[in-house]
XYZ file of C-alpha atoms in Angstrom:
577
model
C 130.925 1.810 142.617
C 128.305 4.215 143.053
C 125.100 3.328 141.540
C 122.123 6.169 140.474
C 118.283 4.795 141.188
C 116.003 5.639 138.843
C 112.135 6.088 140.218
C 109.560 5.922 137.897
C 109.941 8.770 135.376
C 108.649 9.337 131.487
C 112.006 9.648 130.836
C 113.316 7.063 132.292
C 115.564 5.292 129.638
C 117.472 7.758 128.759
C 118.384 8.673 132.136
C 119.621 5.300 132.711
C 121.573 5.707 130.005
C 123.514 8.711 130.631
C 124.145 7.084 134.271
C 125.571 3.773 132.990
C 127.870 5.952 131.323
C 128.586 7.767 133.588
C 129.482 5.002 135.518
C 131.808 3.832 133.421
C 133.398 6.877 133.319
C 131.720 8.580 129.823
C 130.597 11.961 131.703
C 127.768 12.001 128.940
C 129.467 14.255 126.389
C 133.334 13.845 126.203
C 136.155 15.857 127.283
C 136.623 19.545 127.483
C 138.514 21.563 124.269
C 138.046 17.644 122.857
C 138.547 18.231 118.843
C 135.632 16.510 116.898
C 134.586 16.532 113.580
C 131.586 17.995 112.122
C 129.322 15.106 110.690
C 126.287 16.809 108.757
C 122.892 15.490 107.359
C 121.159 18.628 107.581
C 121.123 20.007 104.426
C 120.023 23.248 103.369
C 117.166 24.349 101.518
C 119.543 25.655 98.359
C 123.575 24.941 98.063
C 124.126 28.615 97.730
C 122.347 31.857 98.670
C 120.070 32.520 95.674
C 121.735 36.218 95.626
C 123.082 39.208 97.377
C 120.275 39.726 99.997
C 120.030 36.216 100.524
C 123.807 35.974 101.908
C 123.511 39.349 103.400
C 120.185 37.675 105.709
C 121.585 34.778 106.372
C 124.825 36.193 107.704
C 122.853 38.591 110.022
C 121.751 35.874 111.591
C 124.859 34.038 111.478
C 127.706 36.929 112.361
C 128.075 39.974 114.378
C 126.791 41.333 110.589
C 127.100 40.793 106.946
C 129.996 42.448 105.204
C 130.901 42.449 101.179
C 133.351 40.107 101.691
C 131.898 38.060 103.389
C 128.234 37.999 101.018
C 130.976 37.174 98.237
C 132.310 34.670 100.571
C 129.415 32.599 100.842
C 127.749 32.872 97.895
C 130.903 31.423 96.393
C 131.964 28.416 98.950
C 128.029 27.795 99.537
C 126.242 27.626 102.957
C 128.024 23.991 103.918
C 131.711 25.048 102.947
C 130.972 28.283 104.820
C 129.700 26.277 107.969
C 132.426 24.185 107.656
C 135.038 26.509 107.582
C 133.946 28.764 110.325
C 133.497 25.799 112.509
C 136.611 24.743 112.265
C 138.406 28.509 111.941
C 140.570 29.326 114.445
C 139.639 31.734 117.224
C 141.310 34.122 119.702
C 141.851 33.336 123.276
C 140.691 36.542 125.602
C 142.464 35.634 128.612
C 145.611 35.786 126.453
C 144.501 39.639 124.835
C 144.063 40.213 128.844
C 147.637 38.589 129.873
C 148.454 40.446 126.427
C 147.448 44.105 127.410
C 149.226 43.377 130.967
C 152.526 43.504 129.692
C 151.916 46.400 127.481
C 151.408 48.518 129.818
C 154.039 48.469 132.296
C 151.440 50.642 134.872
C 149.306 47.495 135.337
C 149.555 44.333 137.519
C 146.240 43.257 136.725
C 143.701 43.421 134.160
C 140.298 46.227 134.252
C 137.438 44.608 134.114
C 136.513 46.737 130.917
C 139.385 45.182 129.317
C 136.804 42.104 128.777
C 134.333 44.376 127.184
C 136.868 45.463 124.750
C 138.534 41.938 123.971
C 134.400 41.045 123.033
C 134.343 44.007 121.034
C 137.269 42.986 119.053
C 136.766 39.656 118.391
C 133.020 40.925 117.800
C 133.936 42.939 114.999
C 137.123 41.762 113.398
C 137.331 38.234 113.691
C 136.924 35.777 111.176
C 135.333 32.843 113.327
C 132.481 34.843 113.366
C 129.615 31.855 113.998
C 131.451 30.457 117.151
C 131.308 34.289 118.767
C 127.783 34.700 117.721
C 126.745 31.612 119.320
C 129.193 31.569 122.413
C 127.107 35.433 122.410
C 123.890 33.282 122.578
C 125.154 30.721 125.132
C 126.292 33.939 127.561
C 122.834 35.277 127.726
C 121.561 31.611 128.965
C 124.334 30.568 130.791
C 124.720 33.641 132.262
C 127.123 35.586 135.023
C 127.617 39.310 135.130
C 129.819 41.749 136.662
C 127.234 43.946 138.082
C 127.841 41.137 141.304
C 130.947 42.769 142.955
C 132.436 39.545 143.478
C 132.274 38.287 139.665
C 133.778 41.966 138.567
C 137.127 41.561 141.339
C 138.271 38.748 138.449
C 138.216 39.941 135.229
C 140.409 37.228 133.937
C 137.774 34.902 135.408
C 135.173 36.557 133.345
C 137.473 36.327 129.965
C 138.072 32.709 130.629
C 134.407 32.021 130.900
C 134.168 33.786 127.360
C 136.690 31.159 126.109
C 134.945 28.456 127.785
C 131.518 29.374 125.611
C 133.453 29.755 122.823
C 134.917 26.284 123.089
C 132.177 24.784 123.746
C 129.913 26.606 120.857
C 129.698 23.547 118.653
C 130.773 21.083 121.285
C 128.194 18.971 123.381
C 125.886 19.974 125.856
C 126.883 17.839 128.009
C 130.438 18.794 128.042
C 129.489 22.844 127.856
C 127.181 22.320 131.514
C 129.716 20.715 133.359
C 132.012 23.226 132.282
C 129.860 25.886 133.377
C 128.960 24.325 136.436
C 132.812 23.984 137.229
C 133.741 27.635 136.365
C 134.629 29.715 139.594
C 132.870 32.700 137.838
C 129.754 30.786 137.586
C 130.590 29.167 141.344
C 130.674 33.040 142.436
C 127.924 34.033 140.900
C 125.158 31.523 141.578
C 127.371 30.633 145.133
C 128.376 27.301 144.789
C 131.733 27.703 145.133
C 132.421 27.064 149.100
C 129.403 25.378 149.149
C 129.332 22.777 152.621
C 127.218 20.055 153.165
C 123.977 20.178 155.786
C 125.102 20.754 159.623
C 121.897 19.740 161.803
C 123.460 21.132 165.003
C 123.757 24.465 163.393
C 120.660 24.626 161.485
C 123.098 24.976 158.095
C 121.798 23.422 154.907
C 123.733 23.503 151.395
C 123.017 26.371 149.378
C 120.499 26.115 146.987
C 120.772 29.077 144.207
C 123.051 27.003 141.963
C 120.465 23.755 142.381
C 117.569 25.778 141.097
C 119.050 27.680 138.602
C 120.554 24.639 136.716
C 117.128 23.111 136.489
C 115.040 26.661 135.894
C 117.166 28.485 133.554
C 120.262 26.344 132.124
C 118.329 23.045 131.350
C 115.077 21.972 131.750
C 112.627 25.072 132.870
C 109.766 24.806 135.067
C 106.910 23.125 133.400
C 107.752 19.903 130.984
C 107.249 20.461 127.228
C 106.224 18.554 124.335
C 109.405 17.441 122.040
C 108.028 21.473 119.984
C 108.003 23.273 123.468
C 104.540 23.684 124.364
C 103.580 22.765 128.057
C 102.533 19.418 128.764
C 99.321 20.007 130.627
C 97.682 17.491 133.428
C 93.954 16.236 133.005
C 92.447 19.607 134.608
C 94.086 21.732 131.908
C 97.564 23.238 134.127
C 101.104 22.677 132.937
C 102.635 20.324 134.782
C 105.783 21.237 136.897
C 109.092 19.995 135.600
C 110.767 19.857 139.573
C 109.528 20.376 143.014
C 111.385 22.108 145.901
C 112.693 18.840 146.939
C 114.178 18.214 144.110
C 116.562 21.097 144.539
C 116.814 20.279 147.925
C 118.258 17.059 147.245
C 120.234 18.397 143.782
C 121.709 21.212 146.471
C 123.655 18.582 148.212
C 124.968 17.181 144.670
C 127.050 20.581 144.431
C 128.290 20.569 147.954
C 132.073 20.671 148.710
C 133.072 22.268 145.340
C 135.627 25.185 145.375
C 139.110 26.750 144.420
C 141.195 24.512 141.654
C 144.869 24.297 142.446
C 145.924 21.155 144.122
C 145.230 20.762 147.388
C 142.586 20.015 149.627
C 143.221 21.970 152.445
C 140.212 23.786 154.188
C 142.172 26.876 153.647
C 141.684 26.583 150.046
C 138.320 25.838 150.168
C 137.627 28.783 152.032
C 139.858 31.105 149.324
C 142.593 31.434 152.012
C 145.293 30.026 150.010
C 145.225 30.510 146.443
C 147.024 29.204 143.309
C 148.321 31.352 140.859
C 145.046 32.824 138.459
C 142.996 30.497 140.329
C 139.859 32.516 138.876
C 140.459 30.313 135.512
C 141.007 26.965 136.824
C 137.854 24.949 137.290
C 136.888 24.157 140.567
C 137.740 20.722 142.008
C 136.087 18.468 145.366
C 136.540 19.106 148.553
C 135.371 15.297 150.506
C 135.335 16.943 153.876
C 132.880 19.772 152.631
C 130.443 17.159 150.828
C 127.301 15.909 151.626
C 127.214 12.324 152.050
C 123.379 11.823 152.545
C 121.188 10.282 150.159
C 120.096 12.757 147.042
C 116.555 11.988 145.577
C 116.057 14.677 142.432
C 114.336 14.536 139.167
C 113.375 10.690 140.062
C 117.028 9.556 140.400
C 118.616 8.732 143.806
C 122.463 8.388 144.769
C 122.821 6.308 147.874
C 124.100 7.672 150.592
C 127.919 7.645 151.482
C 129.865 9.239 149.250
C 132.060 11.449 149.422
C 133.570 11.756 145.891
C 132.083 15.002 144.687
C 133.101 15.283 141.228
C 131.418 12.165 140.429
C 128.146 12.731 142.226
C 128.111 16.081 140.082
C 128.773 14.438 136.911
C 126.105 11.976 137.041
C 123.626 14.647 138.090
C 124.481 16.496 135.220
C 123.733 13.347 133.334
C 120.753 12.826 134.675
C 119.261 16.745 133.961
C 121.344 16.656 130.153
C 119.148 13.680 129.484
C 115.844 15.089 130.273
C 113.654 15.623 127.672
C 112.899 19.260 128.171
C 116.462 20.197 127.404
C 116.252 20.206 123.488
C 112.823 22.124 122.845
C 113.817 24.223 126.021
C 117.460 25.496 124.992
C 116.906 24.727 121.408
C 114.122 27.848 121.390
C 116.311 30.215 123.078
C 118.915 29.364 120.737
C 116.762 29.879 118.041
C 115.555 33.583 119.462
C 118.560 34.748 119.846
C 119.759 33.950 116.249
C 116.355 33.987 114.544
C 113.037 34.910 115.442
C 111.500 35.546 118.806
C 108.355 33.289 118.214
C 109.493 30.316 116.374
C 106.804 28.417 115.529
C 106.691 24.664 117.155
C 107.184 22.782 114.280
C 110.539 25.180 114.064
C 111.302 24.384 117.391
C 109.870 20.378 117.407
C 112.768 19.865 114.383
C 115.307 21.506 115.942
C 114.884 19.381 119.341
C 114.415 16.357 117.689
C 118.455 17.205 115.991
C 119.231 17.454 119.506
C 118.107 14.652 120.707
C 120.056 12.656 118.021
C 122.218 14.611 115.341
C 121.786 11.604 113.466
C 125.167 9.295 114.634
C 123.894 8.527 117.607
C 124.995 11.884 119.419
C 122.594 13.875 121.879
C 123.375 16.931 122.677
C 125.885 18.063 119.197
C 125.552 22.095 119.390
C 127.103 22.248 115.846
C 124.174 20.180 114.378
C 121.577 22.482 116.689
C 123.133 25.307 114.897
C 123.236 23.909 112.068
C 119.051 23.089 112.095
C 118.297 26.249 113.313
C 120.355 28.668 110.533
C 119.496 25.804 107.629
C 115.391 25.265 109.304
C 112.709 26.028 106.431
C 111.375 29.375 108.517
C 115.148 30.657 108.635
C 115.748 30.619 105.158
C 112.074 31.346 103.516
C 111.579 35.084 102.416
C 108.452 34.591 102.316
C 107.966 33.714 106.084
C 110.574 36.355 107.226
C 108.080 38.573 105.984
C 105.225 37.761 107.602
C 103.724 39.676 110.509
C 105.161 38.730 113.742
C 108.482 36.444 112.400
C 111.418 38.199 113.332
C 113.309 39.545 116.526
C 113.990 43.048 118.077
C 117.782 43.711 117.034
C 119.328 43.572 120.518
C 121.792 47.067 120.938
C 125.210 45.300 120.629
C 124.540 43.591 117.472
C 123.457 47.234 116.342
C 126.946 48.380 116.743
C 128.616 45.523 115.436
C 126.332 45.379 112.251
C 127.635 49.316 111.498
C 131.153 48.496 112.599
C 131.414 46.047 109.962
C 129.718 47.284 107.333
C 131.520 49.991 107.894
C 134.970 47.921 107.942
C 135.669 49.632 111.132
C 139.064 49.139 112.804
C 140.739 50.136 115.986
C 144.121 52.654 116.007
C 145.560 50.798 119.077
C 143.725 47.369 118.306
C 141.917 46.681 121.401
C 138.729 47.730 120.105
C 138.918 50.098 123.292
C 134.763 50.704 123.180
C 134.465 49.557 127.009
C 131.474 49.164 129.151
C 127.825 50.338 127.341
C 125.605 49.614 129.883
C 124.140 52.766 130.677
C 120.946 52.880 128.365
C 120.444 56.869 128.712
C 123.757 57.603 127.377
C 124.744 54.161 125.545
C 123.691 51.588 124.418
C 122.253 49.853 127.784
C 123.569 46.261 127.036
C 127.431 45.359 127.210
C 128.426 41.329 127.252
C 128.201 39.990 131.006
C 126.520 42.949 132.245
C 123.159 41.594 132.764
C 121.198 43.018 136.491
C 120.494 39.377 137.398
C 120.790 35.959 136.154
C 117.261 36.339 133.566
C 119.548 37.588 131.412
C 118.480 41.271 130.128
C 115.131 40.058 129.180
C 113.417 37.166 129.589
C 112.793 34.772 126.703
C 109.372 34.839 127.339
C 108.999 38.483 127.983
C 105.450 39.813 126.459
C 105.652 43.484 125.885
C 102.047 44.925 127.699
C 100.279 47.854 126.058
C 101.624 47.046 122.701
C 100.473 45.765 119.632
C 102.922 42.505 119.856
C 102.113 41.877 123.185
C 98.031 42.087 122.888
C 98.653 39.968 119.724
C 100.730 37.555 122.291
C 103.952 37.825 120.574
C 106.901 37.199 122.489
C 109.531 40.158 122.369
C 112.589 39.696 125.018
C 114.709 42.579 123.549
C 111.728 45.059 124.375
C 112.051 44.363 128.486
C 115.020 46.972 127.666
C 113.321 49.289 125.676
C 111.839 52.352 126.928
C 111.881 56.691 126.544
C 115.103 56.913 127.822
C 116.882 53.345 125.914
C 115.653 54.767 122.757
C 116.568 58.259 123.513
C 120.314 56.761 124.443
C 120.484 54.216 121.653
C 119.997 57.061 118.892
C 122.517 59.507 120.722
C 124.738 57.344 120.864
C 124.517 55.975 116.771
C 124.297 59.228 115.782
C 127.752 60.387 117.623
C 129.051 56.423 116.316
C 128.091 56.879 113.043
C 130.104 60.560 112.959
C 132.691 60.106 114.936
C 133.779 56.447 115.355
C 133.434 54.620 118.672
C 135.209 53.892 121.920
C 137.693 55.869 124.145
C 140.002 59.054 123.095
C 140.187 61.350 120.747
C 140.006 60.547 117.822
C 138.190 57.858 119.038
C 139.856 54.315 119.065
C 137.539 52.309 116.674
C 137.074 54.047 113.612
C 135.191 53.293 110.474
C 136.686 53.261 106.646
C 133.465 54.942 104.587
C 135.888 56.065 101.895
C 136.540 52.508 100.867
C 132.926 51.232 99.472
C 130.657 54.019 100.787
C 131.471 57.285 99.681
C 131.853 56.147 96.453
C 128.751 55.407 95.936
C 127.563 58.973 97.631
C 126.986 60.666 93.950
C 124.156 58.344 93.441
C 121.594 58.272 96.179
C 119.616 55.404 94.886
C 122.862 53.348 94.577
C 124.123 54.302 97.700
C 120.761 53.589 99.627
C 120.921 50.348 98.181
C 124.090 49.389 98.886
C 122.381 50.667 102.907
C 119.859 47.972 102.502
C 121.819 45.280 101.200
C 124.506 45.053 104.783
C 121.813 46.760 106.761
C 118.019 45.365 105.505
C 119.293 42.600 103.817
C 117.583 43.430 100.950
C 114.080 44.087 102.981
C 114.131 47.693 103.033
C 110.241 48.896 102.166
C 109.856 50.712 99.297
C 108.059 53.576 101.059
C 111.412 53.857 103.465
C 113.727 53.694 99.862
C 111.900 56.690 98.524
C 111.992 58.701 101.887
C 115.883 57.456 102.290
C 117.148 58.525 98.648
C 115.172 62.049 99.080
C 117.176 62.532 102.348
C 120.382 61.552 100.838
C 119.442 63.715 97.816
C 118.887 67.080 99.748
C 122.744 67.143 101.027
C 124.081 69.711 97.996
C 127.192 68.342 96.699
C 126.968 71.354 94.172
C 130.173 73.319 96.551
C 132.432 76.080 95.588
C 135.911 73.468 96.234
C 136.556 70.367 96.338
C 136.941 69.397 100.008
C 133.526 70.777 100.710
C 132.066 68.668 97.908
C 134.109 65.456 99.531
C 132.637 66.427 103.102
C 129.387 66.643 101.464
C 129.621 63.100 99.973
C 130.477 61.615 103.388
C 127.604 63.687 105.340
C 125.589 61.796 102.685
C 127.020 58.477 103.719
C 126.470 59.522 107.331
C 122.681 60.328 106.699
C 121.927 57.210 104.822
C 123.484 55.437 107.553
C 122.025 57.178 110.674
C 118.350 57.295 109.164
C 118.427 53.563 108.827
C 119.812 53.033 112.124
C 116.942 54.780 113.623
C 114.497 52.964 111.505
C 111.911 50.567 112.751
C 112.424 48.241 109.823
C 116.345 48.487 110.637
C 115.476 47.781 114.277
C 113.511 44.165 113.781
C 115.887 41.564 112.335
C 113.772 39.764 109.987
């Protein structure tokens, strides 16, 4: 038996914990696609959404965007029955629309890479399990890989089967979701682990260290250690104190040594990708003893002993040791909470939602469905009253822009693939697409503080504005504009396209009605009443007085479109609040 030493450490006790059970054979957060119930004490501040808007805010932060049915749906189950249900709602598998698209078309062997893009899109927009996608959404943008590396882009049924691996593991544990991310090949390609070989002192070679930091710096812990409500902990002369020296991923770097290709064998011609098993790009990746380091491994004040060569379970109780540090609940917690929230959540915000982490209340560290859970139920989430306050809110990042017209708009694809594709390009798009990021900061950093603005002198944080400039704006309201017309995606007509005749046109002979029905899906009943007044005398100046009756029905959408387009565009659309 392998035994982890624990040096002196302020966290001490629980890291001894996780490694006695890791010892006897726990892994810290139970087994992967394990089923588990969903044991709440979190309640929320009202049964029920106290009306429309209500439901229609909550679900914006909750969804890919708020829908009539789906306002209706909540205000009549309540917000626990709703949690419940989409918790425990079935969910698509995206390497199986990839495999499905395959035999479709008889012209292709293999999947496109874009083909990930539009199985996002899909689920995205039509599917029902909409929490788990919004949060496996979240989860990409911290855990994160992207197919701008050539290497991560040759497997696109890699990539998909990452997306399934966040989306099991959206209300699953921690614990259970880094392993599983430190396992994936697309992750092991990405950050390099993968083919990783222990230290070689006659040839200078020492195990690869991206992975090591990376963990620590961006999937766990950060680099300074924080107070249970995320402010730095600060040494006696005033400076934050560092969470992890370079010796620490030093010695972590040998941890992930000898890891590659899944697929049975051991052979060195598997480790190096010679021989491969059939879609080895979605099997996790297993130990390779030859290729592992056997020194001694000092990091984050544990120590395994030297001599080992079992790598699986030299991983596993590192992983225990950095899932039971006490930076990981306000530090993942927060970005949790900005990317479903508010960009500056205020420490008491994030203090309550680390402390669920730390214990869900049964005993259980680490319970993303209870983290959820205190972050969509906390008091700032849910009061009006702070929502409106100067600062609260987040920057509407592009894709939830589309998705938030595409279902209000109950838009639906011709060929159902949701073929919208790649929109990275932010001069003629929308310059964000799902695992498309330039590095692994995601495309902004959480703690990104816009300079020469009014947020940023006022010290606001503002990640979605590191991809806002002339030319993302310029892009983003091209492209709406041509959306909101025309439909999106691929061909002609294009593949994805919206149903205004159902609830919107309708409403088109009334501008006042109609703009409200705009900012119940779209402001959540926020909309100012300065923009109302300048939105219904828009809507107002397209004449449906016409000589026949199509032209008075093509008037009635172009109002629909206006209403739509205007508030797209608008800076009180643009800030989720």
């Amino acid at each position: 038996m392998i035994r982890i030493m624990m040096r002196s450490s302020r966290w001490f006790a629980s890291a001894v914990v996780v490694a006695v059970l890791a010892a006897c054979g726990g892994g810290g957060g139970g087994s992967a696609g394990e089923t588990k119930s969903f044991i709440y004490d979190i309640a929320p501040p009202t049964a029920s959404p106290q009306d429309d808007a209500d439901a229609s805010r909550f679900l914006a932060q909750a969804t890919f965007g708020p829908t009539l049915d789906e306002i209706n749906r909540l205000k009549s189950a309540g917000f626990d029955a709703w949690m419940l249900d989409q918790m425990n709602r079935g969910y698509a598998s995206h390497v199986q629309m990839l495999d499905r698209r395959v035999m479709l078309d008889p012209e292709k062997e293999q999947p496109e890479r874009d083909w990930v893009q539009d199985s996002f899109w899909r689920e995205a927009i039509d599917a029902r399990a909409q929490l788990r996608h919004r949060v496996a959404f979240a989860l990409s943008q911290i855990f994160v890989i992207s197919m701008n590396d050539g290497d991560v882009s040759r497997y696109p049924l890699g990539v998909a089967s990452y997306l399934d691996m966040l989306n099991r593991n959206a209300f699953g544990n921690y614990r259970t979701l880094l392993e599983e991310v430190t396992l994936h090949p697309m992750m092991g390609i990405y950050l390099t682990h993968i083919g990783n070989q222990k230290e070689d002192p006659a040839t200078n070679r020492t195990a690869d260290e991206n992975y090591a930091r990376e963990v620590l710096q961006l999937f766990s812990i950060g680099v300074v250690e924080l107070a249970i409500d995320g402010t730095p902990v600060l040494d006696p002369q005033g400076v934050p104190v560092e969470t992890y020296t370079n010796d620490d991923v030093t010695g972590l770097a040998k941890v992930f040594t000898g890891l590659s290709w899944g697929g049975g064998d051991t052979s060195r011609g598997r480790f190096m990708g010679w021989e491969s098993a059939n879609r080895k790009e979605i099997l996790p990746m297993q130990g390779y003893p030859q290729y592992h380091s056997m020194a001694e491994k000092r990091f984050l004040g544990a120590t395994l002993p030297a001599g080992s060569d079992d790598v699986l379970y030299e991983v596993r109780a590192a992983l225990d040791v950095i899932a039971g540090h006490p930076n990981v609940g306000p530090f993942i917690g927060k970005q949790l909470i900005q990317r479903l929230v508010t960009s500056n959540p205020s420490p008491a915000y994030i203090a309550r939602v680390a402390t669920v982490f730390n214990d869900n209340g049964h005993g259980e560290r680490g319970d993303l469905a209870a983290v959820v859970r205190a972050i969509l139920y906390d008091p700032e989430a849910r009061d009006q009253a702070v929502a409106l306050q100067p600062g609260w809110g987040k920057i509407r990042e592009p894709i939830l822009r589309l998705t938030n017209w595409a279902r209000a708009s109950r838009a639906q694809s011709k060929s159902d693939m949701y073929k919208i594709g790649r929109t990275t390009d932010p001069a003629s798009s929308l310059g964000q697409a799902i695992f498309y990021s330039p590095s692994v900061f995601n495309f902004y950093r959480p703690g990104y503080v816009a300079p020469n603005t009014p947020a940023g002198m006022a010290g606001l944080l503002s990640p979605e504005m590191q991809i806002t400039d002339e030319s993302s704006v310029a892009g983003y309201l091209n492209t709406m504009r041509s959306v909101v017309k025309n439909g999106a995606g691929s061909g002609s007509p294009r593949d994805v396209q919206m149903d205004y005749y159902r609830e919107w046109v309708p409403l088109a002979a009334d501008p006042a009605e109609l703009v409200q029905r705009v900012n119940l899906l779209l402001l959540h009943g926020q909309m100012s009443n300065d923009m109302r007044i300048r939105l219904i005398e828009a809507v107002d100046s397209v004449n449906l007085n016409r000589s026949n009756a199509q032209q008075v029905e093509e008037a009635r959408l172009n109002r629909v479109r206006l209403a739509l387009f205007l508030t797209l565009a608008s800076a009180e659309y643009l800030t989720q609040k």
